[in-house]
Coordinates of C-alpha atoms in Angstrom, one line a residue:
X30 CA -36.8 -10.8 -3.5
X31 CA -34.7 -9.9 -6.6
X32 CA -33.6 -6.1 -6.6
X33 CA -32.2 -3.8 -9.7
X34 CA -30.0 -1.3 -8.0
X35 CA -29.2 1.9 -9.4
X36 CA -28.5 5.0 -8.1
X37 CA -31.5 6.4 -7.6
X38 CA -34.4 4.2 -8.8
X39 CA -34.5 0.5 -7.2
X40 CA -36.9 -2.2 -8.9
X41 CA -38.3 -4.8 -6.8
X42 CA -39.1 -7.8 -7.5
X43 CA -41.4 -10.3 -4.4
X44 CA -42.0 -13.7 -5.2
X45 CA -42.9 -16.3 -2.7
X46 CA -42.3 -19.4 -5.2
X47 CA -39.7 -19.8 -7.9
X48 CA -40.7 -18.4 -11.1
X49 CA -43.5 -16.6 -9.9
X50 CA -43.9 -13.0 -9.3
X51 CA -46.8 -11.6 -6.4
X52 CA -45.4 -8.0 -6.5
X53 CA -43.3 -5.4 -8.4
X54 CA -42.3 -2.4 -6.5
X55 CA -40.2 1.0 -8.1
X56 CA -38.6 2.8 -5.0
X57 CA -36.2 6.0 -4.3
X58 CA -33.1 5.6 -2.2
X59 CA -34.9 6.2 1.4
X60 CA -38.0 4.4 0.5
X61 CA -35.9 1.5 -0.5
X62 CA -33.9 1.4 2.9
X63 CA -37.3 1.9 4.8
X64 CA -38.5 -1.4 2.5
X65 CA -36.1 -3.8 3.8
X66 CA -36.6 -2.1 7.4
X67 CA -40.4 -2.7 7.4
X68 CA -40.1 -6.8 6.4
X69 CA -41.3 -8.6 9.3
X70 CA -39.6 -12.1 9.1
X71 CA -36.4 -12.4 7.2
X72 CA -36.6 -13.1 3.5
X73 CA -33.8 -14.0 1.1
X74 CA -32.3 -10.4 -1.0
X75 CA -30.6 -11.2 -4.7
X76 CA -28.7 -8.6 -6.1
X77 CA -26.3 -8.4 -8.9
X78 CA -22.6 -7.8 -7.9
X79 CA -22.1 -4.0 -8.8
X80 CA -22.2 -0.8 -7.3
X81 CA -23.1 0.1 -3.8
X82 CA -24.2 -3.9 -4.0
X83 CA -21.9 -4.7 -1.0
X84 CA -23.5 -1.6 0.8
X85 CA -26.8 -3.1 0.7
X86 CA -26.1 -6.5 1.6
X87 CA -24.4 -5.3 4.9
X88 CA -27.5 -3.5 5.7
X89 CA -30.0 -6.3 4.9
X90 CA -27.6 -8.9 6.6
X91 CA -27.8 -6.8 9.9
X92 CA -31.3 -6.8 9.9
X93 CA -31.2 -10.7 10.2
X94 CA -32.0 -11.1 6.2
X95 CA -29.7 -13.6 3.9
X96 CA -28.5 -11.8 1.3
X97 CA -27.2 -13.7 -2.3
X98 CA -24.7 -11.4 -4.9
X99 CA -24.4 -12.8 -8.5
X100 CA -22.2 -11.6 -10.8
X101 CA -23.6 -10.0 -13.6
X102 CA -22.6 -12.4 -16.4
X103 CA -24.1 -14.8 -14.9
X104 CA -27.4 -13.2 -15.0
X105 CA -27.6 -11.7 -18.5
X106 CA -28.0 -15.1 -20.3
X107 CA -31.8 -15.8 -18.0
X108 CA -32.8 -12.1 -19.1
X109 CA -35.4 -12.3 -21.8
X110 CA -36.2 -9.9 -25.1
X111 CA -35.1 -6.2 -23.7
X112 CA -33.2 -4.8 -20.7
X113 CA -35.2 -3.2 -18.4
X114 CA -35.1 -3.1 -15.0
X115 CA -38.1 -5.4 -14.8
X116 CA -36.5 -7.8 -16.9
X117 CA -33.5 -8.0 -14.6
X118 CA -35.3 -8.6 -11.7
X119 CA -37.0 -11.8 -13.2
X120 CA -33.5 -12.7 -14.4
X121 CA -31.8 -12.6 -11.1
X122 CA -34.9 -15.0 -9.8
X123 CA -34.1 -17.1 -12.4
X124 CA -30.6 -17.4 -12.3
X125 CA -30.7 -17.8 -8.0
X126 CA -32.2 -20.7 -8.8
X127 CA -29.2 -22.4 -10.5
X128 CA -27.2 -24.1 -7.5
X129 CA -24.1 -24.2 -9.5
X130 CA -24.1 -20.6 -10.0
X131 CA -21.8 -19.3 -6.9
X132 CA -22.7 -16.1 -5.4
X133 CA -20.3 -13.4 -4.6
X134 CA -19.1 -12.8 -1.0
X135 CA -20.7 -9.7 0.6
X136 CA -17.7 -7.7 1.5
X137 CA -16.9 -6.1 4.8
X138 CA -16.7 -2.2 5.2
X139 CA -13.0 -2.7 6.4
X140 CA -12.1 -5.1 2.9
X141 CA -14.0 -2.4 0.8
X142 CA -12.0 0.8 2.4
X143 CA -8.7 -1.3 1.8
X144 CA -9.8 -2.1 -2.2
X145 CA -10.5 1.6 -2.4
X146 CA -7.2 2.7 -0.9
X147 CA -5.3 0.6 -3.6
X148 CA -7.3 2.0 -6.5
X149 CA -6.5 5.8 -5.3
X150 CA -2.7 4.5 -5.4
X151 CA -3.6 2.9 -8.9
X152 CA -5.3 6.2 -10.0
X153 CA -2.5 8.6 -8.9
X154 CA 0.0 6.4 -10.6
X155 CA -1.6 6.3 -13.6
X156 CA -1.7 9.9 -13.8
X157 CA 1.7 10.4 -12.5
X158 CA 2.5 8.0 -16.0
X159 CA 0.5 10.0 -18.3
X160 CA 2.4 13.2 -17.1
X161 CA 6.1 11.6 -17.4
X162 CA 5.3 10.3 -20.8
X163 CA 4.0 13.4 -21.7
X164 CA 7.3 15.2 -20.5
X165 CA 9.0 12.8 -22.5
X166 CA 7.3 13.2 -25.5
X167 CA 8.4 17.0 -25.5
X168 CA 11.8 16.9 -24.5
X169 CA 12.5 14.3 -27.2
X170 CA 10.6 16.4 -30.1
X171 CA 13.2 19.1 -28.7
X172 CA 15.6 16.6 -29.4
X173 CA 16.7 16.7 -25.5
X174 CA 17.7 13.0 -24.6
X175 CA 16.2 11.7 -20.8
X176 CA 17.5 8.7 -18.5
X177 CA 15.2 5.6 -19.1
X178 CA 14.4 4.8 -15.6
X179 CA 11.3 6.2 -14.1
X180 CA 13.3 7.5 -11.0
X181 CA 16.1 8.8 -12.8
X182 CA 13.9 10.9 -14.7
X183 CA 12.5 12.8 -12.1
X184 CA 15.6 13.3 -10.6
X185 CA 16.6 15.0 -13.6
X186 CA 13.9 16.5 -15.1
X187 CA 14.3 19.7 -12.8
X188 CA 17.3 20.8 -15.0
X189 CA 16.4 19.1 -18.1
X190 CA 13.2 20.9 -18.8
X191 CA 15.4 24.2 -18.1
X192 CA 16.9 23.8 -21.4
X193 CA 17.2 26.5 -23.7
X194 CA 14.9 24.6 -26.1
X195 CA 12.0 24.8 -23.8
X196 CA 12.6 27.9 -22.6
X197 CA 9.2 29.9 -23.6
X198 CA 7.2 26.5 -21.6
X199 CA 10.0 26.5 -19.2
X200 CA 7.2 27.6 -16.4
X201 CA 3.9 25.3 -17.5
X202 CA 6.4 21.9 -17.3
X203 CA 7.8 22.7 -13.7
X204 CA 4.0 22.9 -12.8
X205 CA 3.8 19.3 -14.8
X206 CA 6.9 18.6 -12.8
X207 CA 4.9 19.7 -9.8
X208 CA 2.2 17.6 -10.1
X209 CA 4.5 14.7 -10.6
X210 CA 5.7 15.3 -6.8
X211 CA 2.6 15.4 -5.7
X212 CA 1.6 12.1 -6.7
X213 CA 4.6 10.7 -5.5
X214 CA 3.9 12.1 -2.0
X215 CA 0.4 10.7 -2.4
X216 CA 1.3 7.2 -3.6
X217 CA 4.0 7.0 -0.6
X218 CA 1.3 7.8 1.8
X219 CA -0.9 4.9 0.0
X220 CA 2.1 2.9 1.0
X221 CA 2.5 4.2 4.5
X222 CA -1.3 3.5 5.1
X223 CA -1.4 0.2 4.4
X224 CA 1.5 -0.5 6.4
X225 CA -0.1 0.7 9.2
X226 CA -3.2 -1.0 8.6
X227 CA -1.6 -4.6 8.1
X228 CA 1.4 -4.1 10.7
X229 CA -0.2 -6.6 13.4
X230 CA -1.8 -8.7 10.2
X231 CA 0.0 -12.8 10.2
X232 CA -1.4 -13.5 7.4
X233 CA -0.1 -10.1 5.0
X234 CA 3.2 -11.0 6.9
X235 CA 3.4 -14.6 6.0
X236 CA 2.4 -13.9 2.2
X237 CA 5.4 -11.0 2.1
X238 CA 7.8 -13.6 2.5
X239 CA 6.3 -15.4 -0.5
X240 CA 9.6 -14.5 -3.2
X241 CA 7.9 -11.9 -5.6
X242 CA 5.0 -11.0 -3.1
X243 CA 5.0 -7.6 -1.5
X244 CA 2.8 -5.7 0.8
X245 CA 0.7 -4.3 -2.1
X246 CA 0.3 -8.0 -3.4
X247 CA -1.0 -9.9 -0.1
X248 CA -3.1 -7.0 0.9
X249 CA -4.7 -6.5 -2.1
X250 CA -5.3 -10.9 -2.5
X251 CA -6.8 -10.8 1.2
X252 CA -8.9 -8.1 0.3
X253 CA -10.1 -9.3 -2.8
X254 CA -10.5 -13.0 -1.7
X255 CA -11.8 -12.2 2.1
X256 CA -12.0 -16.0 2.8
X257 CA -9.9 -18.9 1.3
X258 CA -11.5 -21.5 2.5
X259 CA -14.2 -21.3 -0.2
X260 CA -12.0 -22.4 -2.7
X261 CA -10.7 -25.8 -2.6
X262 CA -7.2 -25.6 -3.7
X263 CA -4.8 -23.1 -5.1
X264 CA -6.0 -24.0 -8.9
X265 CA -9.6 -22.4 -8.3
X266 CA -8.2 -19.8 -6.7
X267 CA -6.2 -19.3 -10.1
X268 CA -8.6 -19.8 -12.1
X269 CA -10.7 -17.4 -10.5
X270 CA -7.9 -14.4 -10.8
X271 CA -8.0 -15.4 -14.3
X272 CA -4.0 -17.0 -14.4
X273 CA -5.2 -20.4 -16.0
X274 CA -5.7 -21.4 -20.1
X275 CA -8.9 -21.1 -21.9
X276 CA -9.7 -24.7 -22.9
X277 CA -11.7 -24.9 -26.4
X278 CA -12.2 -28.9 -26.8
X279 CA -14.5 -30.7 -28.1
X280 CA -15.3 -34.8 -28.3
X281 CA -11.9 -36.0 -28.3
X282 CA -9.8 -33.2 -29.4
X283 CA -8.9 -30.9 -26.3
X284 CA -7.1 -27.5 -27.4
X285 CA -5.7 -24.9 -24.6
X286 CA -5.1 -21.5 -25.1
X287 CA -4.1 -18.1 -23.2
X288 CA -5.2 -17.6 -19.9
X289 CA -8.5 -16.4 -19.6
X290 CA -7.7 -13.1 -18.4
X291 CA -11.2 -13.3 -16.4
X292 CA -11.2 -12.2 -12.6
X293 CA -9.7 -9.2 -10.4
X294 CA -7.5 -7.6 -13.4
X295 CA -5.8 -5.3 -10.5
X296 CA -4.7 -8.5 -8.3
X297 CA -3.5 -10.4 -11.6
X298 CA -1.1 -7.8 -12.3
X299 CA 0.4 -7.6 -9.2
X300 CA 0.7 -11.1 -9.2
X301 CA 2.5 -11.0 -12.9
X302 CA 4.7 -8.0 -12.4
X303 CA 6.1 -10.2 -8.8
X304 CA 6.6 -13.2 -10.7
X305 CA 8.6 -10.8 -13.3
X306 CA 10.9 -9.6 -10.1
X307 CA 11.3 -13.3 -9.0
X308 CA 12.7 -14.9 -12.4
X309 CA 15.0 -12.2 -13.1
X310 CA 16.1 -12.6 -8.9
X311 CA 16.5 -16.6 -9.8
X312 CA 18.2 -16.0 -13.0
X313 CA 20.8 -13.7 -11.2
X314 CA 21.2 -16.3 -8.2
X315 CA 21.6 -19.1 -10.7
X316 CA 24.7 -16.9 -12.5
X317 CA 26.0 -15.6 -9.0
X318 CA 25.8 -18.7 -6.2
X319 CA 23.6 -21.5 -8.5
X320 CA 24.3 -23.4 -5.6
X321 CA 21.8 -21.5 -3.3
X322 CA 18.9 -21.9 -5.8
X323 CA 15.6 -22.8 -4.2
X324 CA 13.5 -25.6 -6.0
X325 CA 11.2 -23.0 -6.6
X326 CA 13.9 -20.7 -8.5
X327 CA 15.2 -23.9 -10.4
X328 CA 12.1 -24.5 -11.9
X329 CA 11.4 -21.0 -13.0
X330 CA 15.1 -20.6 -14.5
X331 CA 14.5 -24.3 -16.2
X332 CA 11.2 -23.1 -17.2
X333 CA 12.2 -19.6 -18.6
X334 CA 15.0 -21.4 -20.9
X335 CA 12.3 -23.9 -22.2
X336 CA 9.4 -21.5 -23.0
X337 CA 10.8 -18.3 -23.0
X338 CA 11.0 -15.1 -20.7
X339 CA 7.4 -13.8 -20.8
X340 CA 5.3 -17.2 -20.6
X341 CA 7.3 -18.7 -17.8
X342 CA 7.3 -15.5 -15.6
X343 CA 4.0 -13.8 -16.7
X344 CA 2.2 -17.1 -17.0
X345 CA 4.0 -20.4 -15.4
X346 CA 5.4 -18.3 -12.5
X347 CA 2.7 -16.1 -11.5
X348 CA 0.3 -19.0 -11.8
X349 CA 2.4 -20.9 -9.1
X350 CA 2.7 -17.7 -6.9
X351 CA -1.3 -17.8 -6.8
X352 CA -1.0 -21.2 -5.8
X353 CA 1.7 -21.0 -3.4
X354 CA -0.1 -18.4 -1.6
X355 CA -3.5 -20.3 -1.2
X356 CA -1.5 -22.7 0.3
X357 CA 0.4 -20.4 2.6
X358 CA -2.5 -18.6 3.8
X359 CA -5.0 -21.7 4.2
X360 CA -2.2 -23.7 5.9
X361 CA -1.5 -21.2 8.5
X362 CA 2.1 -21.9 7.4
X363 CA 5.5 -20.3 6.4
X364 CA 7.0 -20.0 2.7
X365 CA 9.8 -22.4 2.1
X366 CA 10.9 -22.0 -1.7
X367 CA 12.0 -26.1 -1.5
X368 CA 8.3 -27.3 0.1
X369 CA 7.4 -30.3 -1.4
X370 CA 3.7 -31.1 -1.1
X371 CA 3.9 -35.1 -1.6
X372 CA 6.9 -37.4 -2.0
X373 CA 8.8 -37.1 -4.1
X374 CA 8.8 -40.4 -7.1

């Protein structure tokens, strides 16, 4: 049975063979949950991969019922002349039956709670951004110069909007100023929560120690992956966060451009803006005590020299980290920046 969810019409699609439809059905929200109730044996669900998606696979999977997710692009290119709910329904029959087509996991309650908790953290902190930028935007118009660094500036922005040049808004920025506190407070909590949650976790524990990992990082890649084991190595599990290069080749000429940016865009910047805190780590260790450099460090200080800053820490780096973490996690084993998979030539 294919299903169009939405959020308060459901289109259902029965068929008993491929490519052949017995019965179309246009339910509400409770007589939807009383349909997959009232099914007698279990029967094979396919949904695409959106919202409350994850909700209703848990519910048909404890029922006894095999539930398939596919990702929405995947099913567009099956969907024939307009887009109607009717239309997706035959096009998520149709694309179910393409076995190379991989569904999407159905995601636990628990992995769901943990995503949302990082994107409340994300949300505050981009709003906490938007008002610091806007504070900065007025005291420079009043000509009033600002420290650079995000925490300096709200150490000092107490005094520095009580300048006599911002005198008649003086009361409206401490409530700006007021709101940025409050964010903080809530992004620190964020912070606190997840500690709690993955205290007793190995495997958030062992990915810390990966250099340029941090708590945020490995609980938001076991959250988003769930299992590692379906992906074979560490280069799927790249590709699939998006860190690897868009190929455009054809007959003998092969051409490879930026990464494909495709994937979890949260995870992917978490993973670029650690790899950005490991380089500049190596490159300090290289000009401090070179001699303590890990393999790992070496290439990423050889690599930034070659290629430059950006590509070898947003890019080269990061794309390793991913890898380096599959590894970690699937192995059951610790991070050791001088592990050396095979022997060496």
């Amino acid at each position: 049975m294919a299903v169009d969810l939405a959020k308060s019409v459901y289109q259902v699609a029965e068929s008993v063979r491929f490519g052949q439809v017995v019965q179309r059905k246009r339910l509400n929200r409770e007589a939807f949950r009383r349909y997959i109730q009232e099914q007698a044996e279990p029967v094979e669900w396919v949904m695409e991969a959106c919202g409350t998606a994850h909700y209703w696979g848990r519910l048909a999977q404890s029922l006894g019922h095999q539930v398939k997710l596919l990702h929405p692009r995947y099913v567009r290119p099956y969907r024939r002349r307009n887009k109607t709910d009717r239309n997706d329904c035959d096009a998520m029959l149709e694309a179910a039956r393409c076995t190379d087509i991989h569904p999407v996991p159905v995601k636990s309650h628990e992995q769901q709670q943990l995503q949302q908790l990082h994107g409340l953290r994300e949300t505050w902190k981009k709003s906490r951004t938007q008002r610091i930028n806007l504070l900065r935007g007025m005291l420079r118009e009043a000509g009033i110069e600002a420290p650079t660094s995000t925490a300096a500036f709200i150490r000092a922005a107490s005094e520095l909007v009580e300048q006599p040049e911002l005198a008649s808004l003086s009361r409206l920025l401490h409530i700006v100023l007021a709101e940025i506190n409050l964010y903080e407070q809530c992004m620190a909590e964020c912070e606190q929560q997840l500690k709690r949650w993955h205290a007793d976790d190995e495997i958030v524990r062992k990915l810390d120690e990966v250099s340029g990992i941090g708590l945020l990082t490995a609980s938001a890649l076991t959250a988003a992956v769930g299992k590692p084991e379906r992906f074979a190595n560490g280069r799927q599990l790249s590709a699939w966060l998006g860190m690897t290069p868009r190929e455009f080749s054809s007959g003998n000429s092969r051409k490879l451009g930026h990464i494909s940016r495709q994937g979890n865009v949260y995870v992917r910047t978490l993973f670029i803006h650690g790899s950005r805190a490991a380089l500049l780590a190596a490159q300090r260790c290289q000009a401090r005590t070179p001699e303590k450099l890990t393999q790992l460090q070496r290439w990423a200080v050889q690599t930034a020299a070659r290629i430059g800053h950006n590509k070898a820490a947003a890019v080269a780096l990061a794309n390793k980290l991913v890898r380096i973490c599959w590894a970690v996690w699937c192995h059951e084993r610790r991070f050791n920046g001088n592990w050396q998979s095979g022997k060496p030539a």
